[in-house]
mmCIF file of C-alpha atoms in Angstrom:
data_model
loop_
_atom_site.group_PDB
_atom_site.id
_atom_site.type_symbol
_atom_site.label_atom_id
_atom_site.label_comp_id
_atom_site.label_asym_id
_atom_site.label_seq_id
_atom_site.Cartn_x
_atom_site.Cartn_y
_atom_site.Cartn_z
ATOM 1 C CA MET A 1 -0.155 -0.142 0.240
ATOM 2 C CA GLY A 2 1.019 3.388 -0.570
ATOM 3 C CA ILE A 3 1.675 6.095 1.064
ATOM 4 C CA THR A 4 -1.812 8.308 2.333
ATOM 5 C CA LEU A 5 -2.681 11.636 4.123
ATOM 6 C CA THR A 6 -5.598 12.005 6.108
ATOM 7 C CA ASP A 7 -7.771 14.883 4.580
ATOM 8 C CA GLU A 8 -6.505 17.332 7.077
ATOM 9 C CA GLU A 9 -3.249 16.407 6.488
ATOM 10 C CA ALA A 10 -3.872 17.276 2.734
ATOM 11 C CA ASP A 11 -5.307 20.475 3.113
ATOM 12 C CA TYR A 12 -2.366 21.460 5.428
ATOM 13 C CA LEU A 13 0.197 20.857 2.940
ATOM 14 C CA ILE A 14 -2.116 22.894 0.607
ATOM 15 C CA LYS A 15 -2.261 25.613 2.193
ATOM 16 C CA VAL A 16 1.252 25.482 3.584
ATOM 17 C CA GLU A 17 3.773 28.114 2.354
ATOM 18 C CA LYS A 18 5.848 27.125 -0.168
ATOM 19 C CA LEU A 19 9.086 28.475 -1.831
ATOM 20 C CA CYS A 20 10.643 28.012 -4.959
ATOM 21 C CA LEU A 21 14.622 28.347 -3.673
ATOM 22 C CA GLU A 22 15.893 27.724 -7.135
ATOM 23 C CA THR A 23 17.253 30.754 -8.939
ATOM 24 C CA LYS A 24 17.625 29.430 -12.537
ATOM 25 C CA GLU A 25 15.201 29.718 -15.037
ATOM 26 C CA PHE A 26 12.421 26.905 -15.766
ATOM 27 C CA LYS A 27 11.494 27.621 -19.384
ATOM 28 C CA PHE A 28 7.465 26.700 -19.880
ATOM 29 C CA PRO A 29 7.185 23.448 -22.170
ATOM 30 C CA PHE A 30 6.292 23.572 -25.492
ATOM 31 C CA ASN A 31 3.661 21.239 -26.671
ATOM 32 C CA GLY A 32 4.583 17.213 -25.076
ATOM 33 C CA GLY A 33 6.973 18.755 -22.958
ATOM 34 C CA LYS A 34 7.053 18.320 -18.891
ATOM 35 C CA VAL A 35 8.679 20.579 -15.917
ATOM 36 C CA VAL A 36 9.261 19.532 -12.686
ATOM 37 C CA ILE A 37 10.072 22.389 -10.356
ATOM 38 C CA PRO A 38 11.127 21.884 -6.668
ATOM 39 C CA LEU A 39 9.471 23.802 -3.361
ATOM 40 C CA VAL A 40 9.731 23.666 -0.380
ATOM 41 C CA SER A 41 7.586 24.466 2.339
ATOM 42 C CA LYS A 42 9.104 28.087 4.123
ATOM 43 C CA ASP A 43 9.821 25.857 7.422
ATOM 44 C CA LYS A 44 12.042 23.318 5.541
ATOM 45 C CA LYS A 45 10.606 20.343 6.792
ATOM 46 C CA GLU A 46 8.174 19.268 3.479
ATOM 47 C CA GLU A 47 9.305 19.108 -0.114
ATOM 48 C CA PHE A 48 7.294 19.749 -3.040
ATOM 49 C CA LEU A 49 6.957 19.272 -6.645
ATOM 50 C CA LEU A 50 5.273 21.426 -9.374
ATOM 51 C CA ASP A 51 4.691 19.720 -12.227
ATOM 52 C CA ILE A 52 3.633 21.852 -15.800
ATOM 53 C CA ASN A 53 2.781 19.401 -18.661
ATOM 54 C CA ARG A 54 1.592 20.483 -21.957
ATOM 55 C CA ALA A 55 -0.382 18.098 -24.526
ATOM 56 C CA SER A 56 1.466 17.539 -28.158
ATOM 57 C CA ILE A 57 -1.459 17.852 -30.081
ATOM 58 C CA ASP A 58 -4.170 20.247 -28.427
ATOM 59 C CA ILE A 59 -1.692 23.247 -27.211
ATOM 60 C CA ASN A 60 -4.793 24.032 -25.138
ATOM 61 C CA LYS A 61 -4.637 21.143 -22.704
ATOM 62 C CA ASN A 62 -2.044 21.475 -20.181
ATOM 63 C CA THR A 63 -2.035 19.840 -16.337
ATOM 64 C CA PHE A 64 -0.530 21.979 -13.503
ATOM 65 C CA GLN A 65 0.048 19.784 -10.547
ATOM 66 C CA ASN A 66 1.541 19.890 -6.817
ATOM 67 C CA ARG A 67 3.085 17.228 -5.516
ATOM 68 C CA VAL A 68 4.222 15.789 -2.000
ATOM 69 C CA ARG A 69 6.639 13.361 -0.709
ATOM 70 C CA LYS A 70 7.368 12.684 -4.374
ATOM 71 C CA CYS A 71 4.160 10.596 -5.240
ATOM 72 C CA ILE A 72 1.329 12.373 -2.896
ATOM 73 C CA LYS A 73 -1.149 14.055 -5.755
ATOM 74 C CA LEU A 74 -2.083 17.042 -4.073
ATOM 75 C CA VAL A 75 -3.954 19.626 -6.534
ATOM 76 C CA ARG A 76 -4.008 19.013 -10.318
ATOM 77 C CA LEU A 77 -5.337 21.302 -12.381
ATOM 78 C CA ASP A 78 -6.339 20.369 -16.049
ATOM 79 C CA LEU A 79 -7.328 23.003 -18.693
ATOM 80 C CA GLY A 80 -8.768 21.209 -21.854
ATOM 81 C CA GLY A 81 -8.883 17.716 -22.807
ATOM 82 C CA ALA A 82 -12.073 15.504 -22.239
ATOM 83 C CA PRO A 83 -14.635 15.690 -19.167
ATOM 84 C CA HIS A 84 -13.559 13.745 -15.829
ATOM 85 C CA ARG A 85 -15.549 10.881 -14.580
ATOM 86 C CA ASN A 86 -15.679 10.738 -11.144
ATOM 87 C CA PRO A 87 -15.729 7.506 -9.262
ATOM 88 C CA ASP A 88 -19.469 7.909 -7.793
ATOM 89 C CA GLY A 89 -20.330 8.382 -11.656
ATOM 90 C CA LYS A 90 -20.529 12.061 -11.754
ATOM 91 C CA GLU A 91 -18.712 13.833 -15.324
ATOM 92 C CA ILE A 92 -17.301 16.691 -14.392
ATOM 93 C CA GLY A 93 -16.000 18.818 -17.806
ATOM 94 C CA THR A 94 -12.820 20.763 -18.680
ATOM 95 C CA PRO A 95 -11.401 22.795 -16.945
ATOM 96 C CA HIS A 96 -11.179 21.104 -13.534
ATOM 97 C CA ILE A 97 -9.380 20.606 -10.091
ATOM 98 C CA HIS A 98 -8.559 17.460 -8.366
ATOM 99 C CA ILE A 99 -7.735 17.570 -4.734
ATOM 100 C CA TYR A 100 -6.051 14.807 -2.876
ATOM 101 C CA LYS A 101 -9.365 12.951 -1.143
ATOM 102 C CA ASN A 102 -8.285 10.279 1.673
ATOM 103 C CA GLY A 103 -8.874 6.734 -0.022
ATOM 104 C CA TYR A 104 -9.449 8.098 -3.118
ATOM 105 C CA GLU A 105 -6.462 10.171 -3.928
ATOM 106 C CA ASP A 106 -6.523 12.313 -6.921
ATOM 107 C CA LYS A 107 -9.326 10.601 -8.373
ATOM 108 C CA PHE A 108 -12.071 13.178 -8.083
ATOM 109 C CA ALA A 109 -12.265 15.567 -9.944
ATOM 110 C CA TYR A 110 -14.361 19.398 -9.115
ATOM 111 C CA GLU A 111 -15.712 22.220 -10.937
ATOM 112 C CA LEU A 112 -13.186 25.247 -10.702
ATOM 113 C CA PRO A 113 -13.890 27.267 -7.693
ATOM 114 C CA GLU A 114 -14.480 31.015 -8.171
ATOM 115 C CA PHE A 115 -11.267 31.671 -7.784
ATOM 116 C CA PHE A 116 -10.116 30.600 -10.630
ATOM 117 C CA LEU A 117 -13.067 32.251 -12.860
ATOM 118 C CA THR A 118 -11.470 35.824 -13.809
ATOM 119 C CA CYS A 119 -8.506 33.622 -15.839
ATOM 120 C CA LYS A 120 -8.079 33.991 -19.120
ATOM 121 C CA THR A 121 -4.985 31.956 -20.645
ATOM 122 C CA ILE A 122 -2.911 29.524 -19.737
ATOM 123 C CA LYS A 123 -0.458 32.090 -17.978
ATOM 124 C CA ASP A 124 -3.353 33.378 -16.067
ATOM 125 C CA TYR A 125 -4.386 29.611 -14.945
ATOM 126 C CA PHE A 126 -0.660 28.855 -14.061
ATOM 127 C CA TYR A 127 -0.220 31.723 -11.586
ATOM 128 C CA LYS A 128 -3.658 31.340 -10.084
ATOM 129 C CA PHE A 129 -2.910 27.391 -9.778
ATOM 130 C CA LEU A 130 0.392 28.257 -7.766
ATOM 131 C CA GLU A 131 -1.561 31.393 -5.452
ATOM 132 C CA PHE A 132 -4.093 28.635 -4.929
ATOM 133 C CA CYS A 133 -1.110 26.181 -3.616
ATOM 134 C CA ASN A 134 0.281 28.518 -1.886
ATOM 135 C CA VAL A 135 3.396 29.265 -3.597
ATOM 136 C CA THR A 136 4.681 32.574 -2.298
ATOM 137 C CA LYS A 137 8.189 32.560 -3.874
ATOM 138 C CA LYS A 138 7.630 31.667 -7.186
ATOM 139 C CA PRO A 139 9.913 30.342 -9.801
ATOM 140 C CA ASN A 140 11.547 32.374 -12.643
ATOM 141 C CA ILE A 141 9.253 31.427 -15.604
ATOM 142 C CA GLU A 142 9.887 32.079 -18.442
ATOM 143 C CA MET A 143 6.296 31.982 -20.214
ATOM 144 C CA GLY A 144 7.344 31.608 -24.257
ATOM 145 C CA LEU A 145 4.962 32.980 -27.180
ATOM 146 C CA PHE A 146 2.450 30.617 -27.530
ATOM 147 C CA VAL A 147 1.187 30.533 -23.110
#
């Protein structure tokens, strides 16, 4: 059995202040690309990973994900792509957000909270996702022309 969290632990880890200590510039991935950015909690007790994935054909299909302890997916934001069917059978359109749930990990998707409703571009969604995950010292990212 893998590593599990209680819902309370997951909520805490989502809300804890996170910092990117890397000073190098990361390039937002091109189509079909992926970048993984290390983050750390402000108290340095927890390490996180920020994943940015882009589809190879549909330039509007992007995934932003925040992981802890290397393999636990705390939050994932899916833009573009197909709707998601939850374990209870409910279908959620895109964009949608996955938030860790004990016993289900990231298998449940939810409609986007109002927090994201002002987003119009991939760049807007990305920076709102960082804010949602409480990344206060953001990575230095070159966004490129097609973001």
